[in-house]
PDB file of C-alpha atoms in Angstrom:
ATOM      1  CA  ALA A   1       7.772   5.410  -7.581  1.00 52.00           C
ATOM      2  CA  TYR A   2       8.124   8.015  -4.857  1.00 45.00           C
ATOM      3  CA  TYR A   3       5.524  10.054  -2.954  1.00 52.00           C
ATOM      4  CA  LYS A   4       6.693  13.387  -1.565  1.00 44.00           C
ATOM      5  CA  ILE A   5       5.004  16.143   0.432  1.00 51.00           C
ATOM      6  CA  SER A   6       6.790  19.505   0.312  1.00 52.00           C
ATOM      7  CA  SER A   7       9.815  17.735  -1.209  1.00 61.00           C
ATOM      8  CA  VAL A   8      10.043  15.366   1.788  1.00 66.00           C
ATOM      9  CA  LEU A   9      10.032  11.667   0.903  1.00 77.00           C
ATOM     10  CA  ARG A  10       6.999  10.012   2.552  1.00 82.00           C
ATOM     11  CA  ALA A  11       6.654   6.717   0.659  1.00 85.00           C
ATOM     12  CA  GLU A  12       8.500   4.578  -1.851  1.00 88.00           C
ATOM     13  CA  ALA A  13       6.885   1.832  -3.945  1.00 88.00           C
ATOM     14  CA  ILE A  14       9.000  -1.044  -5.239  1.00 91.00           C
ATOM     15  CA  ALA A  15       7.586  -3.477  -7.791  1.00 93.00           C
ATOM     16  CA  LYS A  16       8.938  -5.946 -10.328  1.00 91.00           C
ATOM     17  CA  VAL A  17       6.192  -5.032 -12.819  1.00 94.00           C
ATOM     18  CA  MET A  18       3.854  -2.043 -13.040  1.00 92.00           C
ATOM     19  CA  ASN A  19       1.163  -1.924 -15.743  1.00 93.00           C
ATOM     20  CA  LYS A  20      -0.657   1.359 -16.337  1.00 92.00           C
ATOM     21  CA  TYR A  21      -3.979   1.200 -18.181  1.00 92.00           C
ATOM     22  CA  THR A  22      -5.592   4.380 -19.484  1.00 88.00           C
ATOM     23  CA  ILE A  23      -8.197   3.105 -21.950  1.00 81.00           C
ATOM     24  CA  ASN A  24     -11.723   2.708 -20.485  1.00 76.00           C
ATOM     25  CA  ASP A  25     -10.830   2.206 -16.813  1.00 78.00           C
ATOM     26  CA  ASN A  26      -7.850   4.179 -15.604  1.00 92.00           C
ATOM     27  CA  TYR A  27      -5.830   2.044 -13.170  1.00 94.00           C
ATOM     28  CA  VAL A  28      -2.339   0.890 -12.273  1.00 93.00           C
ATOM     29  CA  GLU A  29      -1.683  -2.793 -11.636  1.00 95.00           C
ATOM     30  CA  PHE A  30       1.195  -4.444  -9.784  1.00 96.00           C
ATOM     31  CA  PRO A  31       0.734  -8.100 -10.818  1.00 97.00           C
ATOM     32  CA  ASP A  32       3.955  -9.536  -9.425  1.00 95.00           C
ATOM     33  CA  SER A  33       4.294  -8.219  -5.839  1.00 96.00           C
ATOM     34  CA  LEU A  34       4.569  -4.767  -4.343  1.00 96.00           C
ATOM     35  CA  GLU A  35       6.497  -3.340  -1.423  1.00 95.00           C
ATOM     36  CA  VAL A  36       5.711   0.115  -0.050  1.00 93.00           C
ATOM     37  CA  ARG A  37       8.020   1.773   2.466  1.00 93.00           C
ATOM     38  CA  PHE A  38       6.674   4.686   4.506  1.00 91.00           C
ATOM     39  CA  TYR A  39       9.113   7.213   5.956  1.00 91.00           C
ATOM     40  CA  ASP A  40       8.962   9.345   9.097  1.00 89.00           C
ATOM     41  CA  ASP A  41      10.130  12.965   9.492  1.00 85.00           C
ATOM     42  CA  PHE A  42      13.698  11.728  10.065  1.00 87.00           C
ATOM     43  CA  HIS A  43      13.820   9.867   6.712  1.00 86.00           C
ATOM     44  CA  GLN A  44      13.707   6.493   8.482  1.00 91.00           C
ATOM     45  CA  ILE A  45      11.375   3.686   7.421  1.00 93.00           C
ATOM     46  CA  SER A  46       8.485   3.732   9.889  1.00 94.00           C
ATOM     47  CA  THR A  47       6.222   1.142   8.252  1.00 94.00           C
ATOM     48  CA  ALA A  48       6.446  -1.311   5.357  1.00 97.00           C
ATOM     49  CA  LEU A  49       3.681  -3.019   3.382  1.00 97.00           C
ATOM     50  CA  THR A  50       4.185  -6.101   1.202  1.00 97.00           C
ATOM     51  CA  CYS A  51       1.713  -8.057  -0.916  1.00 98.00           C
ATOM     52  CA  ASN A  52       1.577 -10.422  -3.885  1.00 98.00           C
ATOM     53  CA  TYR A  53      -0.723  -8.233  -5.999  1.00 98.00           C
ATOM     54  CA  ALA A  54      -1.990  -4.649  -5.936  1.00 97.00           C
ATOM     55  CA  ILE A  55      -4.184  -2.400  -8.031  1.00 96.00           C
ATOM     56  CA  TYR A  56      -4.680   1.371  -7.776  1.00 93.00           C
ATOM     57  CA  TYR A  57      -7.629   3.392  -9.109  1.00 93.00           C
ATOM     58  CA  PRO A  58      -6.448   7.045  -9.306  1.00 91.00           C
ATOM     59  CA  LYS A  59      -9.913   8.485  -9.983  1.00 91.00           C
ATOM     60  CA  ASP A  60     -11.256   6.999  -6.737  1.00 93.00           C
ATOM     61  CA  GLU A  61      -7.900   7.204  -4.902  1.00 92.00           C
ATOM     62  CA  LEU A  62      -8.438   3.567  -3.933  1.00 94.00           C
ATOM     63  CA  TRP A  63      -5.816   0.851  -3.436  1.00 95.00           C
ATOM     64  CA  LYS A  64      -6.529  -2.876  -3.240  1.00 97.00           C
ATOM     65  CA  PHE A  65      -3.768  -5.133  -1.913  1.00 97.00           C
ATOM     66  CA  SER A  66      -4.135  -8.912  -2.028  1.00 98.00           C
ATOM     67  CA  GLY A  67      -2.248 -12.140  -1.423  1.00 97.00           C
ATOM     68  CA  ASP A  68      -0.216 -12.386   1.786  1.00 97.00           C
ATOM     69  CA  VAL A  69      -0.645  -8.729   2.725  1.00 98.00           C
ATOM     70  CA  VAL A  70       1.648  -7.739   5.596  1.00 98.00           C
ATOM     71  CA  ILE A  71       2.024  -4.309   7.191  1.00 97.00           C
ATOM     72  CA  LYS A  72       4.934  -4.155   9.593  1.00 96.00           C
ATOM     73  CA  SER A  73       5.671  -1.226  11.878  1.00 94.00           C
ATOM     74  CA  MET A  74       9.316  -0.718  12.755  1.00 91.00           C
ATOM     75  CA  ALA A  75       8.059  -0.272  16.345  1.00 89.00           C
ATOM     76  CA  GLY A  76       7.110  -3.967  16.261  1.00 91.00           C
ATOM     77  CA  GLY A  77       3.418  -4.210  15.372  1.00 93.00           C
ATOM     78  CA  THR A  78       2.203  -6.323  12.441  1.00 96.00           C
ATOM     79  CA  LEU A  79      -1.027  -6.666  10.452  1.00 96.00           C
ATOM     80  CA  LYS A  80      -1.604  -9.710   8.215  1.00 97.00           C
ATOM     81  CA  THR A  81      -4.517 -10.455   5.883  1.00 98.00           C
ATOM     82  CA  GLN A  82      -5.276 -11.794   2.395  1.00 98.00           C
ATOM     83  CA  GLU A  83      -7.003  -8.630   1.169  1.00 98.00           C
ATOM     84  CA  LEU A  84      -6.789  -4.998   2.247  1.00 97.00           C
ATOM     85  CA  TYR A  85      -8.178  -1.735   0.883  1.00 97.00           C
ATOM     86  CA  PHE A  86      -6.852   1.776   1.410  1.00 94.00           C
ATOM     87  CA  ASN A  87      -8.972   4.797   0.549  1.00 94.00           C
ATOM     88  CA  GLN A  88      -6.470   7.644   0.185  1.00 90.00           C
ATOM     89  CA  LYS A  89      -9.191  10.307   0.050  1.00 91.00           C
ATOM     90  CA  ASP A  90     -10.699   9.289   3.405  1.00 93.00           C
ATOM     91  CA  LYS A  91      -7.424   7.903   4.808  1.00 90.00           C
ATOM     92  CA  LYS A  92      -9.220   4.673   5.741  1.00 94.00           C
ATOM     93  CA  LEU A  93      -7.794   1.185   5.762  1.00 93.00           C
ATOM     94  CA  TYR A  94     -10.249  -1.735   5.754  1.00 96.00           C
ATOM     95  CA  SER A  95     -10.749  -5.394   4.911  1.00 96.00           C
ATOM     96  CA  ILE A  96     -13.618  -7.855   4.631  1.00 95.00           C
ATOM     97  CA  LYS A  97     -11.224 -10.782   5.116  1.00 96.00           C
ATOM     98  CA  TYR A  98      -9.765 -12.205   8.332  1.00 97.00           C
ATOM     99  CA  VAL A  99      -7.147  -9.837   9.805  1.00 96.00           C
ATOM    100  CA  GLU A 100      -4.474 -10.776  12.326  1.00 96.00           C
ATOM    101  CA  VAL A 101      -2.967  -7.887  14.298  1.00 95.00           C
ATOM    102  CA  THR A 102       0.026  -8.292  16.598  1.00 94.00           C
ATOM    103  CA  ASP A 103       1.030  -5.394  18.833  1.00 89.00           C
ATOM    104  CA  THR A 104       4.553  -4.430  19.921  1.00 81.00           C
ATOM    105  CA  THR A 105       4.431  -6.903  22.838  1.00 80.00           C
ATOM    106  CA  GLY A 106       3.608  -9.825  20.544  1.00 77.00           C
ATOM    107  CA  SER A 107      -0.020 -10.112  21.732  1.00 80.00           C
TER     108      SER A 107
END
Protein backbone atom coordinates (compact mmCIF):
# COMPACT_ATOMS: atom_id res chain seq x y z
CA ALA A 1 0.00 0.00 0.00
CA TYR A 2 1.21 3.50 -0.80
CA TYR A 3 0.45 6.87 0.82
CA LYS A 4 0.80 9.92 -1.41
CA ILE A 5 0.32 13.65 -0.86
CA SER A 6 -0.14 15.67 -4.06
CA SER A 7 1.02 12.61 -6.04
CA VAL A 8 4.32 12.51 -4.11
CA LEU A 9 5.11 9.17 -2.47
CA ARG A 10 5.38 9.68 1.31
CA ALA A 11 5.07 6.15 2.71
CA GLU A 12 5.01 2.54 1.57
CA ALA A 13 3.66 -0.35 3.64
CA ILE A 14 4.95 -3.87 3.03
CA ALA A 15 3.24 -6.86 4.64
CA LYS A 16 3.02 -10.60 4.06
CA VAL A 17 -0.66 -10.63 5.04
CA MET A 18 -3.25 -7.86 5.33
CA ASN A 19 -6.75 -8.64 6.62
CA LYS A 20 -9.46 -6.00 6.22
CA TYR A 21 -12.54 -6.33 8.41
CA THR A 22 -15.63 -4.24 7.69
CA ILE A 23 -18.36 -5.97 9.69
CA ASN A 24 -18.98 -4.47 13.17
CA ASP A 25 -15.55 -2.93 13.82
CA ASN A 26 -13.84 -1.51 10.78
CA TYR A 27 -10.10 -2.24 10.98
CA VAL A 28 -7.12 -3.52 9.03
CA GLU A 29 -4.84 -6.13 10.59
CA PHE A 30 -1.27 -7.07 9.68
CA PRO A 31 -0.86 -10.35 11.61
CA ASP A 32 2.47 -11.48 10.17
CA SER A 33 4.82 -8.45 10.31
CA LEU A 34 4.73 -5.01 8.77
CA GLU A 35 7.38 -2.71 7.36
CA VAL A 36 6.64 0.94 6.64
CA ARG A 37 9.10 3.07 4.69
CA PHE A 38 8.77 6.85 4.89
CA TYR A 39 10.16 8.99 2.07
CA ASP A 40 11.60 12.50 2.05
CA ASP A 41 11.09 15.19 -0.63
CA PHE A 42 13.90 13.63 -2.69
CA HIS A 43 12.18 10.21 -2.84
CA GLN A 44 14.78 8.70 -0.49
CA ILE A 45 13.85 6.56 2.50
CA SER A 46 14.14 8.81 5.55
CA THR A 47 12.73 6.48 8.20
CA ALA A 48 11.64 2.84 8.41
CA LEU A 49 9.36 1.11 10.91
CA THR A 50 9.21 -2.66 11.43
CA CYS A 51 7.07 -4.74 13.78
CA ASN A 52 5.70 -8.26 14.21
CA TYR A 53 2.04 -7.22 14.30
CA ALA A 54 0.00 -4.11 13.50
CA ILE A 55 -3.62 -3.04 13.48
CA TYR A 56 -5.18 0.12 12.02
CA TYR A 57 -8.54 1.66 12.96
CA PRO A 58 -9.50 4.02 10.08
CA LYS A 59 -12.41 5.64 11.92
CA ASP A 60 -10.11 6.77 14.74
CA GLU A 61 -7.03 7.12 12.49
CA LEU A 62 -5.16 5.05 15.08
CA TRP A 63 -2.32 2.58 14.51
CA LYS A 64 -1.09 0.04 17.05
CA PHE A 65 2.26 -1.64 16.39
CA SER A 66 3.47 -4.49 18.59
CA GLY A 67 6.19 -7.10 18.91
CA ASP A 68 9.78 -5.94 18.36
CA VAL A 69 8.82 -2.49 17.12
CA VAL A 70 11.80 -0.65 15.63
CA ILE A 71 11.85 2.81 14.05
CA LYS A 72 15.14 3.56 12.36
CA SER A 73 16.09 6.95 10.95
CA MET A 74 18.49 6.88 8.02
CA ALA A 75 20.34 9.67 9.89
CA GLY A 76 21.22 7.05 12.52
CA GLY A 77 18.69 7.33 15.34
CA THR A 78 16.67 4.31 16.52
CA LEU A 79 13.60 3.74 18.70
CA LYS A 80 12.81 0.25 20.05
CA THR A 81 9.81 -0.91 22.07
CA GLN A 82 7.31 -3.79 22.31
CA GLU A 83 4.23 -1.63 21.71
CA LEU A 84 3.72 1.72 20.00
CA TYR A 85 0.68 3.77 19.04
CA PHE A 86 0.40 6.41 16.33
CA ASN A 87 -2.56 8.77 16.23
CA GLN A 88 -2.62 10.07 12.65
CA LYS A 89 -5.22 12.74 13.43
CA ASP A 90 -3.10 14.34 16.17
CA LYS A 91 0.24 13.24 14.67
CA LYS A 92 1.25 11.80 18.05
CA LEU A 93 3.40 8.77 18.70
CA TYR A 94 3.23 7.19 22.17
CA SER A 95 3.77 4.04 24.19
CA ILE A 96 3.01 2.76 27.68
CA LYS A 97 5.79 0.17 27.40
CA TYR A 98 9.54 0.59 27.92
CA VAL A 99 11.11 2.57 25.05
CA GLU A 100 14.79 2.62 24.14
CA VAL A 101 15.93 5.59 22.04
CA THR A 102 19.41 5.84 20.53
CA ASP A 103 20.48 9.10 18.91
CA THR A 104 22.79 9.54 15.91
CA THR A 105 25.89 9.40 18.16
CA GLY A 106 24.88 6.04 19.63
CA SER A 107 23.95 7.48 23.05
